[in-house]
Short mmCIF file of C-alpha atoms and ligand atoms in Angstrom, two decimals:
data_model
loop_
_atom_site.label_atom_id
_atom_site.label_comp_id
_atom_site.label_asym_id
_atom_site.label_seq_id
_atom_site.Cartn_x
_atom_site.Cartn_y
_atom_site.Cartn_z
CA MET A 77 181.55 131.45 130.16
CA ALA A 78 178.58 133.19 128.64
CA ASP A 79 178.46 134.57 125.23
CA VAL A 80 176.44 138.49 125.07
CA ASN A 81 174.49 138.49 121.92
CA THR A 82 174.65 141.99 120.98
CA LEU A 83 173.39 143.37 117.48
CA SER A 84 176.05 144.76 115.30
CA THR A 85 176.36 147.92 117.14
CA LYS A 86 179.48 149.16 116.90
CA THR A 87 181.10 151.95 118.94
CA GLY A 88 180.84 155.01 116.90
CA GLY A 89 178.03 153.77 114.50
CA PRO A 90 174.68 154.79 113.69
CA ALA A 91 172.30 154.97 117.25
CA PRO A 92 171.08 151.13 118.18
CA ARG A 93 167.81 150.46 117.49
CA HIS A 94 165.37 149.39 119.74
CA ARG A 95 165.99 145.58 120.68
CA VAL A 96 162.57 143.53 120.63
CA VAL A 97 163.27 140.01 122.15
CA ILE A 98 160.87 137.49 121.49
CA ILE A 99 160.74 134.24 123.35
CA GLY A 100 159.20 131.50 121.62
CA SER A 101 158.19 130.60 117.71
CA GLY A 102 154.86 129.21 118.29
CA PHE A 103 151.78 131.01 117.74
CA GLY A 104 152.46 134.63 119.83
CA GLY A 105 156.21 134.30 118.96
CA LEU A 106 155.67 134.19 115.11
CA PHE A 107 152.91 136.28 114.16
CA GLY A 108 154.81 139.09 117.62
CA THR A 109 157.17 139.24 115.07
CA LYS A 110 155.70 139.13 111.45
CA ALA A 111 153.77 142.26 112.96
CA LEU A 112 157.09 144.21 113.91
CA ARG A 113 158.12 143.76 110.38
CA HIS A 114 157.98 147.39 109.13
CA ALA A 115 159.04 148.69 112.47
CA ASP A 116 162.12 150.39 113.44
CA VAL A 117 163.36 147.91 115.76
CA ASP A 118 165.71 144.54 115.60
CA VAL A 119 163.90 141.78 116.88
CA THR A 120 165.38 138.32 117.99
CA VAL A 121 163.09 134.92 117.96
CA ILE A 122 164.93 133.08 120.86
CA ALA A 123 163.15 129.42 120.93
CA ARG A 124 164.01 125.86 121.95
CA THR A 125 163.39 124.24 118.56
CA THR A 126 164.21 125.35 115.13
CA HIS A 127 160.40 125.22 113.76
CA HIS A 128 157.01 126.98 114.17
CA LEU A 129 154.74 124.22 114.97
CA PHE A 130 150.97 124.32 114.18
CA GLN A 131 149.73 122.59 116.96
CA PRO A 132 146.36 121.98 115.93
CA LEU A 133 147.30 119.27 113.27
CA LEU A 134 150.10 117.42 115.70
CA TYR A 135 147.56 114.22 116.06
CA GLN A 136 147.57 113.62 111.69
CA VAL A 137 151.38 113.62 112.33
CA ALA A 138 150.50 111.14 115.02
CA THR A 139 148.52 108.87 113.02
CA GLY A 140 150.47 108.93 109.73
CA ILE A 141 148.11 111.52 107.60
CA LEU A 142 150.61 114.72 107.58
CA SER A 143 154.60 114.66 107.85
CA GLU A 144 156.13 116.52 110.42
CA GLY A 145 157.71 119.43 108.31
CA GLU A 146 154.06 120.24 106.82
CA ILE A 147 152.67 121.33 110.24
CA ALA A 148 156.15 122.52 111.18
CA PRO A 149 158.21 124.74 109.12
CA SER A 150 161.88 126.10 109.53
CA THR A 151 161.13 129.51 111.36
CA ARG A 152 164.50 130.81 109.95
CA GLU A 153 162.87 129.95 106.47
CA VAL A 154 159.75 131.37 107.09
CA LEU A 155 161.31 134.63 108.44
CA ALA A 156 164.15 134.83 105.90
CA LYS A 157 162.62 137.81 104.24
CA GLN A 158 162.15 139.60 107.23
CA LYS A 159 165.02 141.70 107.80
CA ASN A 160 164.73 143.15 111.25
CA ALA A 161 164.55 139.62 112.49
CA ARG A 162 166.88 137.44 113.44
CA VAL A 163 166.32 133.48 115.04
CA VAL A 164 168.37 132.16 117.88
CA LEU A 165 167.80 128.17 118.65
CA GLY A 166 168.16 128.03 122.48
CA GLU A 167 165.80 127.10 125.72
CA VAL A 168 165.77 130.30 127.83
CA THR A 169 166.51 129.40 131.45
CA ASP A 170 166.47 132.98 132.99
CA ILE A 171 164.80 136.15 132.36
CA ASP A 172 166.68 139.08 134.40
CA LEU A 173 164.04 141.73 134.46
CA GLU A 174 166.13 144.17 136.24
CA HIS A 175 168.86 144.30 133.96
CA ARG A 176 166.77 143.27 130.82
CA LEU A 177 168.88 140.33 130.01
CA VAL A 178 167.64 136.55 128.93
CA LYS A 179 169.55 133.76 129.36
CA HIS A 180 169.49 130.77 127.14
CA HIS A 181 171.32 127.95 126.64
CA LEU A 182 172.08 125.36 123.16
CA LEU A 183 173.78 122.04 124.54
CA GLY A 184 175.70 123.52 127.53
CA ARG A 185 176.87 126.71 125.83
CA GLU A 186 175.25 129.52 127.68
CA THR A 187 173.95 133.04 125.70
CA VAL A 188 172.69 136.26 127.10
CA THR A 189 170.62 138.66 124.99
CA PRO A 190 169.91 141.82 126.05
CA TYR A 191 166.24 143.44 125.46
CA ASP A 192 164.71 147.13 125.27
CA SER A 193 161.42 145.11 125.03
CA LEU A 194 160.23 141.45 125.62
CA ILE A 195 157.56 139.34 124.60
CA VAL A 196 157.05 136.05 126.05
CA ALA A 197 155.33 133.52 124.41
CA ALA A 198 156.61 130.63 125.80
CA GLY A 199 153.36 128.70 125.69
CA ALA A 200 152.46 125.30 127.78
CA GLY A 201 153.23 121.54 128.02
CA GLN A 202 151.24 118.68 129.23
CA SER A 203 150.25 118.34 132.53
CA TYR A 204 149.86 114.94 134.36
CA PHE A 205 148.35 116.51 137.92
CA GLY A 206 151.38 116.04 139.51
CA ASN A 207 151.79 112.50 138.21
CA ASP A 208 155.22 113.32 136.39
CA ARG A 209 156.14 109.30 136.02
CA PHE A 210 152.79 109.01 134.21
CA ALA A 211 154.94 110.52 131.03
CA GLU A 212 157.18 107.74 130.49
CA PHE A 213 154.05 105.31 129.68
CA ALA A 214 151.39 108.08 128.15
CA PRO A 215 153.29 110.83 126.05
CA GLY A 216 151.28 113.92 125.70
CA MET A 217 151.15 115.41 122.53
CA LYS A 218 152.40 119.11 122.26
CA SER A 219 155.32 118.78 120.08
CA ILE A 220 157.07 116.95 116.92
CA ASP A 221 158.36 114.44 119.70
CA ASP A 222 155.65 113.55 121.45
CA ALA A 223 153.79 113.20 117.65
CA LEU A 224 156.54 111.15 116.14
CA GLU A 225 156.95 108.91 119.35
CA LEU A 226 152.91 108.46 119.35
CA ARG A 227 153.19 107.81 115.86
CA GLY A 228 155.63 104.80 116.57
CA ARG A 229 154.07 103.92 119.37
CA ILE A 230 150.60 103.38 117.79
CA PHE A 231 151.75 101.71 114.27
CA GLY A 232 154.19 99.79 116.60
CA ALA A 233 151.82 98.25 118.86
CA PHE A 234 149.64 96.75 115.41
CA GLU A 235 153.28 95.02 114.56
CA LEU A 236 153.23 93.53 118.15
CA ALA A 237 150.55 92.56 118.17
CA GLU A 238 150.75 90.95 114.89
CA LEU A 239 153.91 88.65 116.17
CA ALA A 240 152.04 87.85 119.36
CA ALA A 241 149.30 86.53 117.70
CA ALA A 242 151.30 84.18 115.00
CA LYS A 243 152.59 82.58 117.83
CA GLY A 244 149.20 82.08 119.49
CA GLU A 245 149.89 84.85 122.28
CA PRO A 246 147.42 87.21 124.10
CA VAL A 247 146.99 90.68 121.82
CA ASP A 248 144.33 92.19 123.72
CA HIS A 249 146.95 94.59 125.61
CA LEU A 250 148.26 95.72 122.69
CA LEU A 251 145.08 96.37 120.19
CA THR A 252 143.72 98.48 122.62
CA PHE A 253 144.39 102.02 122.48
CA VAL A 254 143.64 104.29 125.49
CA VAL A 255 143.19 108.10 124.93
CA VAL A 256 143.07 110.41 128.24
CA GLY A 257 141.08 113.55 128.07
CA ALA A 258 138.26 114.19 125.72
CA GLY A 259 139.06 117.84 124.42
CA PRO A 260 139.41 118.43 121.28
CA THR A 261 142.90 116.73 120.79
CA GLY A 262 141.57 113.38 122.57
CA VAL A 263 138.86 113.73 120.47
CA GLU A 264 140.72 114.02 117.45
CA MET A 265 143.25 111.13 118.12
CA ALA A 266 140.84 108.87 119.17
CA GLY A 267 138.30 109.54 116.00
CA GLN A 268 141.84 108.84 114.05
CA ILE A 269 142.95 105.78 115.73
CA ALA A 270 139.59 104.00 115.14
CA GLU A 271 139.79 105.23 111.52
CA LEU A 272 143.18 103.73 111.39
CA SER A 273 142.08 100.46 112.58
CA ARG A 274 139.26 99.79 110.87
CA HIS A 275 139.80 101.14 107.53
CA THR A 276 143.52 102.24 106.57
CA LEU A 277 145.29 98.99 108.18
CA LYS A 278 142.07 96.62 107.76
CA ARG A 279 144.39 94.68 105.01
CA ASP A 280 147.74 95.07 106.21
CA PHE A 281 147.91 92.33 108.48
CA ARG A 282 147.52 88.47 108.38
CA ALA A 283 147.64 87.35 112.08
CA ILE A 284 145.45 89.81 113.72
CA ASN A 285 142.25 91.58 112.51
CA SER A 286 143.25 95.51 112.97
CA LYS A 287 139.47 96.14 113.27
CA GLN A 288 138.90 94.51 116.15
CA ALA A 289 141.38 97.02 118.34
CA ARG A 290 139.74 98.86 121.11
CA VAL A 291 139.60 102.65 121.07
CA ILE A 292 138.91 103.88 124.74
CA LEU A 293 138.31 107.71 125.35
CA ILE A 294 138.36 108.69 129.00
CA ASP A 295 137.46 111.78 131.15
CA ALA A 296 137.04 112.72 134.34
CA ALA A 297 134.38 115.16 133.59
CA GLY A 298 130.93 113.98 132.17
CA GLN A 299 131.06 115.12 128.85
CA VAL A 300 132.78 115.45 126.13
CA LEU A 301 134.32 118.69 124.47
CA PRO A 302 132.90 120.59 127.13
CA PRO A 303 133.72 124.02 125.34
CA PHE A 304 131.72 123.19 122.83
CA GLY A 305 128.49 123.21 124.92
CA LYS A 306 126.23 120.20 125.90
CA LYS A 307 124.42 119.90 122.54
CA LEU A 308 128.16 119.29 120.67
CA GLY A 309 129.38 117.54 123.22
CA ALA A 310 126.52 115.00 123.23
CA LYS A 311 126.56 114.95 119.43
CA THR A 312 130.50 114.02 118.99
CA LYS A 313 129.87 111.31 121.71
CA ALA A 314 127.44 109.50 119.42
CA ALA A 315 129.46 109.84 116.62
CA LEU A 316 132.99 108.55 118.25
CA GLU A 317 130.91 105.75 119.50
CA ASN A 318 129.37 105.37 115.93
CA LEU A 319 132.87 104.88 114.58
CA GLY A 320 133.76 102.08 117.44
CA VAL A 321 135.62 104.27 120.38
CA GLU A 322 134.74 103.68 123.97
CA VAL A 323 133.66 106.84 125.50
CA GLN A 324 134.34 106.58 129.06
CA LEU A 325 132.87 109.64 131.42
CA GLY A 326 133.51 110.50 135.01
CA ALA A 327 136.48 107.96 135.09
CA MET A 328 139.74 109.25 136.67
CA VAL A 329 143.14 107.71 135.38
CA SER A 330 144.78 107.06 139.04
CA ASP A 331 147.71 105.08 138.08
CA VAL A 332 149.71 104.20 134.41
CA ASP A 333 152.43 102.05 133.69
CA GLU A 334 154.20 100.16 130.89
CA ARG A 335 151.13 97.77 130.54
CA GLY A 336 147.99 99.62 131.24
CA LEU A 337 146.22 102.08 133.47
CA VAL A 338 143.97 102.37 136.48
CA VAL A 339 140.59 104.30 136.29
CA ARG A 340 138.57 105.42 139.34
CA ASP A 341 135.10 105.96 138.58
CA LYS A 342 132.72 108.25 139.82
CA ASP A 343 131.42 105.72 142.31
CA GLY A 344 134.84 104.97 143.80
CA THR A 345 135.52 101.74 141.87
CA GLU A 346 138.94 101.28 140.91
CA ARG A 347 139.64 99.15 137.40
CA ARG A 348 142.34 98.23 135.26
CA ILE A 349 142.48 98.54 131.51
CA GLU A 350 145.38 96.55 129.87
CA ALA A 351 147.00 98.93 126.98
CA VAL A 352 150.51 99.18 125.96
CA THR A 353 149.20 102.51 124.02
CA LYS A 354 148.37 105.52 126.07
CA ILE A 355 148.16 109.14 125.10
CA TRP A 356 147.71 111.93 127.37
CA ALA A 357 145.81 114.61 126.23
CA ALA A 358 144.37 115.85 129.23
CA GLY A 359 145.93 118.70 130.67
CA VAL A 360 148.35 121.82 129.98
CA GLN A 361 151.19 123.28 132.47
CA ALA A 362 152.40 126.84 131.54
CA SER A 363 155.94 127.27 130.59
CA SER A 364 158.21 127.67 133.82
CA LEU A 365 159.16 130.82 132.38
CA GLY A 366 156.06 132.16 134.22
CA GLN A 367 156.92 131.04 137.29
CA THR A 368 160.21 133.20 136.41
CA LEU A 369 158.30 136.58 135.81
CA ALA A 370 156.22 135.95 138.89
CA GLU A 371 159.29 135.12 140.97
CA GLN A 372 160.80 138.80 139.87
CA SER A 373 157.45 140.93 139.61
CA GLY A 374 155.22 139.48 142.12
CA ALA A 375 152.48 138.76 139.57
CA SER A 376 150.36 136.09 140.39
CA ILE A 377 150.82 132.44 139.28
CA ASP A 378 147.73 129.89 138.89
CA ARG A 379 147.27 126.43 139.29
CA ALA A 380 148.05 125.61 135.74
CA GLY A 381 151.23 128.05 135.87
CA ARG A 382 149.93 131.05 134.05
CA ILE A 383 150.98 134.44 134.96
CA GLY A 384 148.43 137.21 136.01
CA VAL A 385 149.06 139.69 133.44
CA ASN A 386 147.77 143.62 133.27
CA PRO A 387 145.18 144.17 130.90
CA ASP A 388 147.31 145.65 128.22
CA LEU A 389 149.58 142.24 128.36
CA THR A 390 152.21 143.99 130.61
CA LEU A 391 154.05 142.14 133.38
CA PRO A 392 153.24 144.22 136.37
CA GLY A 393 155.81 146.54 137.51
CA TYR A 394 157.50 146.00 133.74
CA PRO A 395 155.51 148.00 131.05
CA GLU A 396 158.32 146.85 128.77
CA VAL A 397 157.70 142.89 129.41
CA PHE A 398 154.94 141.68 127.37
CA VAL A 399 153.43 137.99 128.21
CA VAL A 400 150.95 136.38 125.87
CA GLY A 401 148.93 132.96 124.48
CA ASP A 402 148.90 130.11 126.60
CA MET A 403 151.04 131.66 129.42
CA ILE A 404 148.23 134.31 130.64
CA ALA A 405 145.73 134.32 133.07
CA LEU A 406 143.67 137.06 132.30
CA ASN A 407 139.54 137.34 131.88
CA ASN A 408 139.49 133.65 131.17
CA LEU A 409 140.77 133.91 128.00
CA PRO A 410 140.82 130.12 126.73
CA GLY A 411 144.27 128.77 125.69
CA VAL A 412 143.42 128.60 121.74
CA ALA A 413 146.01 129.91 119.02
CA GLN A 414 143.88 133.06 118.38
CA VAL A 415 144.76 134.46 121.94
CA ALA A 416 148.45 133.86 120.83
CA ILE A 417 148.02 135.40 117.77
CA GLN A 418 145.63 138.42 118.79
CA GLY A 419 147.47 139.14 121.84
CA ALA A 420 151.52 139.04 120.17
CA LYS A 421 149.98 141.57 117.56
CA TYR A 422 148.37 143.91 120.09
CA ALA A 423 152.13 143.81 122.04
CA ALA A 424 153.63 144.36 118.72
CA LYS A 425 151.26 147.16 117.79
CA GLU A 426 152.04 148.43 121.57
CA ILE A 427 155.71 148.66 120.97
CA LYS A 428 155.73 150.42 117.84
CA GLY A 429 153.19 153.21 119.21
CA ARG A 430 155.77 153.77 122.19
CA LEU A 431 158.58 154.10 119.47
CA ASN A 432 156.16 156.74 117.54
CA GLY A 433 154.85 158.40 120.57
CA LYS A 434 151.41 157.42 120.12
CA PRO A 435 148.94 156.98 123.02
CA GLN A 436 148.96 153.71 124.81
CA GLN A 437 145.83 151.02 123.25
CA ARG A 438 142.96 150.43 125.31
CA PRO A 439 143.22 147.17 126.95
CA PHE A 440 143.54 143.99 125.20
CA LYS A 441 140.07 142.73 123.97
CA TYR A 442 140.01 139.09 122.36
CA PHE A 443 138.18 138.55 119.66
CA ASP A 444 136.28 134.72 119.51
CA LYS A 445 136.36 133.52 116.18
CA GLY A 446 134.98 130.25 117.80
CA ASN A 447 136.12 126.65 117.97
CA LEU A 448 136.33 123.48 115.55
CA ALA A 449 136.87 119.82 116.27
CA THR A 450 137.62 117.08 113.79
CA ILE A 451 135.80 113.48 114.78
CA SER A 452 136.52 111.76 111.31
CA ARG A 453 136.63 112.44 108.02
CA PHE A 454 133.88 114.33 106.67
CA ASP A 455 132.77 114.78 110.13
CA ALA A 456 133.45 117.81 112.32
CA VAL A 457 131.60 120.10 114.86
CA ALA A 458 132.10 123.82 115.02
CA ALA A 459 131.27 126.35 117.46
CA ILE A 460 131.21 129.67 116.31
CA GLY A 461 129.37 132.70 117.85
CA LYS A 462 126.15 131.55 118.54
CA LEU A 463 126.14 129.19 116.00
CA ARG A 464 126.79 125.06 116.42
CA LEU A 465 127.41 123.28 113.48
CA SER A 466 128.13 119.30 113.30
CA GLY A 467 128.74 116.67 110.29
CA PHE A 468 130.02 117.63 106.45
CA ILE A 469 129.62 121.51 106.69
CA ALA A 470 131.65 121.90 109.87
CA TRP A 471 134.29 119.59 108.23
CA LEU A 472 134.54 122.24 105.18
CA ILE A 473 135.03 124.82 107.68
CA TRP A 474 137.60 123.18 109.42
CA LEU A 475 139.08 122.48 106.40
CA GLY A 476 139.65 125.72 105.01
CA VAL A 477 140.52 127.14 108.33
CA HIS A 478 143.57 124.54 108.98
CA LEU A 479 144.36 125.23 105.43
CA ILE A 480 144.49 129.23 105.66
CA TYR A 481 146.54 129.07 109.08
CA LEU A 482 148.84 126.78 107.81
CA THR A 483 152.34 128.37 107.38
CA GLY A 484 153.65 128.78 104.17
CA PHE A 485 152.33 128.05 100.70
CA LYS A 486 154.38 125.10 99.91
CA ASN A 487 153.08 123.19 103.09
CA GLN A 488 149.48 124.47 102.41
CA VAL A 489 149.59 122.34 98.63
CA THR A 490 151.34 119.38 100.29
CA ALA A 491 148.89 119.30 103.17
CA LEU A 492 146.15 119.59 100.46
CA LEU A 493 147.62 116.46 98.62
CA HIS A 494 147.90 114.21 101.51
CA TRP A 495 144.41 115.06 102.76
CA THR A 496 143.17 114.52 99.35
CA VAL A 497 144.75 110.64 99.74
CA THR A 498 143.81 110.05 103.14
CA PHE A 499 140.30 111.18 102.79
CA LEU A 500 139.50 109.67 99.55
CA SER A 501 141.24 106.33 99.79
CA ASN A 502 141.75 106.13 103.20
CA ASP A 503 145.36 105.44 102.69
CA ARG A 504 148.48 107.10 104.80
CA SER A 505 151.35 108.00 103.33
CA GLN A 506 153.41 109.22 106.32
CA ARG A 507 153.65 105.80 108.25
CA THR A 508 156.95 105.79 108.91
CA ALA A 509 158.36 104.65 112.39
CA THR A 510 161.62 104.03 113.71
CA GLU A 511 162.94 102.37 117.04
CA GLN A 512 164.44 105.93 118.03
CA GLN A 513 161.56 107.84 117.77
CA ILE A 514 159.62 105.33 120.30
CA PHE A 515 162.90 105.14 122.74
CA ALA A 516 165.31 107.80 122.01
CA ARG A 517 163.76 110.22 124.35
CA GLN A 518 163.85 108.42 127.09
CA ALA A 519 167.50 107.11 126.69
CA LEU A 520 168.35 110.87 126.48
CA LYS A 521 166.52 111.53 130.21
CA ARG A 522 168.85 108.70 131.78
CA LEU A 523 171.74 111.02 130.69
CA PRO A 524 172.10 113.69 133.69
CA ARG A 525 172.84 116.06 131.52
CA GLY A 526 170.67 115.53 128.27
CA ALA A 527 172.15 115.57 125.04
CA SER A 528 174.75 117.94 125.99
CA GLU A 529 176.46 114.73 127.13
CA LEU A 530 176.89 113.80 123.60
CA VAL A 531 178.74 116.37 122.28
CA SER A 532 182.30 118.15 122.81
CA ASP A 533 183.34 121.50 123.69
CA PRO A 534 183.94 123.61 120.26
CA GLY A 535 187.76 123.47 121.08
CA HIS A 536 187.72 119.62 120.66
CA PHE A 537 186.97 120.14 117.06
CA GLU A 538 190.12 122.43 116.66
CA GLU A 539 192.50 119.78 118.34
CA ARG A 540 191.55 117.80 115.84
CA ARG A 541 191.65 120.00 112.86
CA ALA A 542 195.14 118.80 111.74
CA GLU A 543 194.30 115.38 111.53
CA LEU A 544 191.38 115.53 109.84
CA GLU A 545 193.16 117.63 107.21
CA ALA A 546 196.06 115.05 107.06
CA THR A 547 193.52 112.09 106.33
CA ALA A 548 191.62 114.09 103.73
CA ALA A 549 194.83 114.66 101.97
CA GLU A 550 195.77 111.07 102.19
CA GLU A 551 192.32 110.11 100.62
CA ALA A 552 192.62 112.63 97.94
CA ARG A 553 196.44 111.43 97.37
CA LEU A 554 195.39 107.51 96.99
CA THR A 555 192.27 108.32 94.65
CA ASP A 556 195.04 110.49 92.45
CA SER A 557 197.61 108.12 92.02
CA GLY A 558 195.56 105.11 91.92
CA GLU A 559 196.65 103.28 94.28
CA ARG A 560 193.16 102.29 95.91
CA GLY A 561 192.83 98.78 95.42
CA ARG A 562 196.54 98.01 94.63
CA VAL A 563 198.04 95.33 96.74
CA ALA A 564 200.75 96.87 98.89
CA PRO A 565 204.07 95.49 98.09
CA GLU A 566 205.52 93.98 101.05
CA ARG A 567 202.16 91.42 101.00
CA VAL A 568 202.84 90.15 97.42
C1 LIG B 148 147.06 119.07 120.27
C2 LIG B 148 146.90 120.55 120.55
C3 LIG B 148 145.93 120.68 119.43
C4 LIG B 148 145.60 121.95 119.65
N1 LIG B 148 144.32 122.49 118.69
C5 LIG B 148 143.83 123.77 119.01
C6 LIG B 148 142.75 124.16 118.08
O1 LIG B 148 142.61 123.34 117.04
N2 LIG B 148 142.34 125.82 117.78
C7 LIG B 148 143.40 126.45 118.72
O2 LIG B 148 142.85 127.34 118.35
N3 LIG B 148 143.91 126.18 119.63
C8 LIG B 148 144.85 124.76 119.44
N4 LIG B 148 145.51 124.34 120.62
C9 LIG B 148 146.00 125.73 121.16
C10 LIG B 148 147.19 126.24 120.43
O3 LIG B 148 147.76 125.60 119.74
C11 LIG B 148 147.93 126.88 121.60
O4 LIG B 148 146.92 127.95 122.18
C12 LIG B 148 148.92 127.96 120.79
O5 LIG B 148 149.92 127.55 120.36
C13 LIG B 148 149.47 128.80 122.13
O6 LIG B 148 150.35 129.72 121.26
P1 LIG B 148 151.74 130.17 122.22
O7 LIG B 148 152.67 131.48 121.47
O8 LIG B 148 151.21 130.99 123.60
O9 LIG B 148 152.22 128.78 122.53
P2 LIG B 148 152.92 127.98 121.40
O10 LIG B 148 152.48 127.83 120.35
O11 LIG B 148 153.11 126.30 122.02
O12 LIG B 148 154.67 128.70 121.56
C14 LIG B 148 155.54 128.23 122.31
C15 LIG B 148 156.85 128.34 121.73
O13 LIG B 148 157.91 128.69 122.86
C16 LIG B 148 159.18 127.68 122.76
N5 LIG B 148 159.17 127.73 123.96
C17 LIG B 148 158.76 127.20 125.28
N6 LIG B 148 159.62 127.30 126.58
C18 LIG B 148 160.72 127.86 125.95
C19 LIG B 148 162.28 128.02 126.68
N7 LIG B 148 161.98 127.73 127.83
N8 LIG B 148 162.71 128.72 125.77
C20 LIG B 148 162.96 128.82 124.13
N9 LIG B 148 161.49 128.52 123.81
C21 LIG B 148 160.31 128.28 124.56
C22 LIG B 148 158.23 126.76 122.39
O14 LIG B 148 159.45 125.87 121.56
C23 LIG B 148 157.18 127.10 121.25
O15 LIG B 148 158.34 127.56 119.97
C24 LIG B 148 145.78 123.18 120.13
C25 LIG B 148 146.94 122.82 120.91
C26 LIG B 148 147.54 121.44 120.85
C27 LIG B 148 148.71 120.80 121.61
#
């Protein structure tokens, strides 16, 4: 049965405060919550992860530069001092617009949380353009799980190659890394794998030469980094090629399997690339909560699953519901962090304004602060307004911006330390990878109800309480009486 999640309002107590529910602890969710810190409201943040994820640095976790904690601090800790906010872990599975209820699940438990105002900031996932089976062989780059799995796959491929080479077996398929999608994430991944193989790993193996690894960046489009314009796209391509990355443009991936992938070129010819490690950085699909909202409100949904919202970011017909960030289709806004941050702040301001009787704000206006992408250490590109920068200056801007926006002072300090180590020495301190990181997700997917199959109902713990207490009492008795290690009398 579902729990109903209410904020401590007992009968006869003070009038209940306005309840704001925020779905998601990403850029929209976190900045929206923080913007409400001085408001006379109770905020409940419901998210399916315990952390706030700084997605722009996922590629550094995948390639061993940063640890996952540095880019994904605990949301609970980040919001600990914000007394009007609480954090609830759970996957939102339904939103009842008529009754103003959010339904969420955690390991088989269902909870229903009522709201007066709702901010939906559930972001977007990876899109395989209808070929979801590719995901098993070419993980995307959207979550900490993705990054750690990719880290395991990348470093694991070098390990397998070392074993194979020692036996005289072929290694080319193990030492070929294919990144699909030449947007910022693809460019950054390809650049980092090239640096890893050419510099970081060059002394670590005996049977293989890591520098011979092939790094291929593939895109169906005709240029890399389209949002940065033609000039910076061409500069980035040249810089990647200089690093040893093969850039294949106008090339469409038509199939992916465990050992490689099939690519169709512009002239229609199909070719196969043998590559055990594939990384998918090609497309995005908005959260399916967009569909849930669209079905009830009649709002439009585009091909990427983004929902059409009013110019004030509200859901058509539901002024108490705001949708922000990667989930929305409005005026061709890009799927970038600033759209989510500014949108969430706008929604929070509107909620506060309504409670204080202020007139409605003007329609949401996005202020474009520009685009940044790194290519390799000391090399980046930046498109800020009409300014186009590349090389070291752009890299310094990238460094400063990422440091400022990384959540938490602790993380800023440790990230700076790790960057110093990596950028000055080429070493990477986060190379730990385990078998579970690589395979556990597939194992979980094979369970019909996923992780909830692996836990018992809370009642089962109660039944075992007496047994656990008896065991603990016996353990203590054995220690106190000094009986441990003594041979039992009947066995003498
Ligand atoms: C690899 C990568 C690199 C990027 N680089 C840049 C960059 O350099 N610059 C830039 O500006 N932007 C970049 N972006 C885009 C940027 O990260 C997004 O635009 C931004 O995160 C969108 O914010 P959001 O709040 O809409 O969604 P997100 O930040 O994705 O947050 C969504 C939240 O919702 C939660 N959630 C989702 N579904 C549910 C559910 N059903 N129930 C409960 N919780 C749910 C998620 O767990 C998460 O907490 C990058 C994105 C990626 C993936």
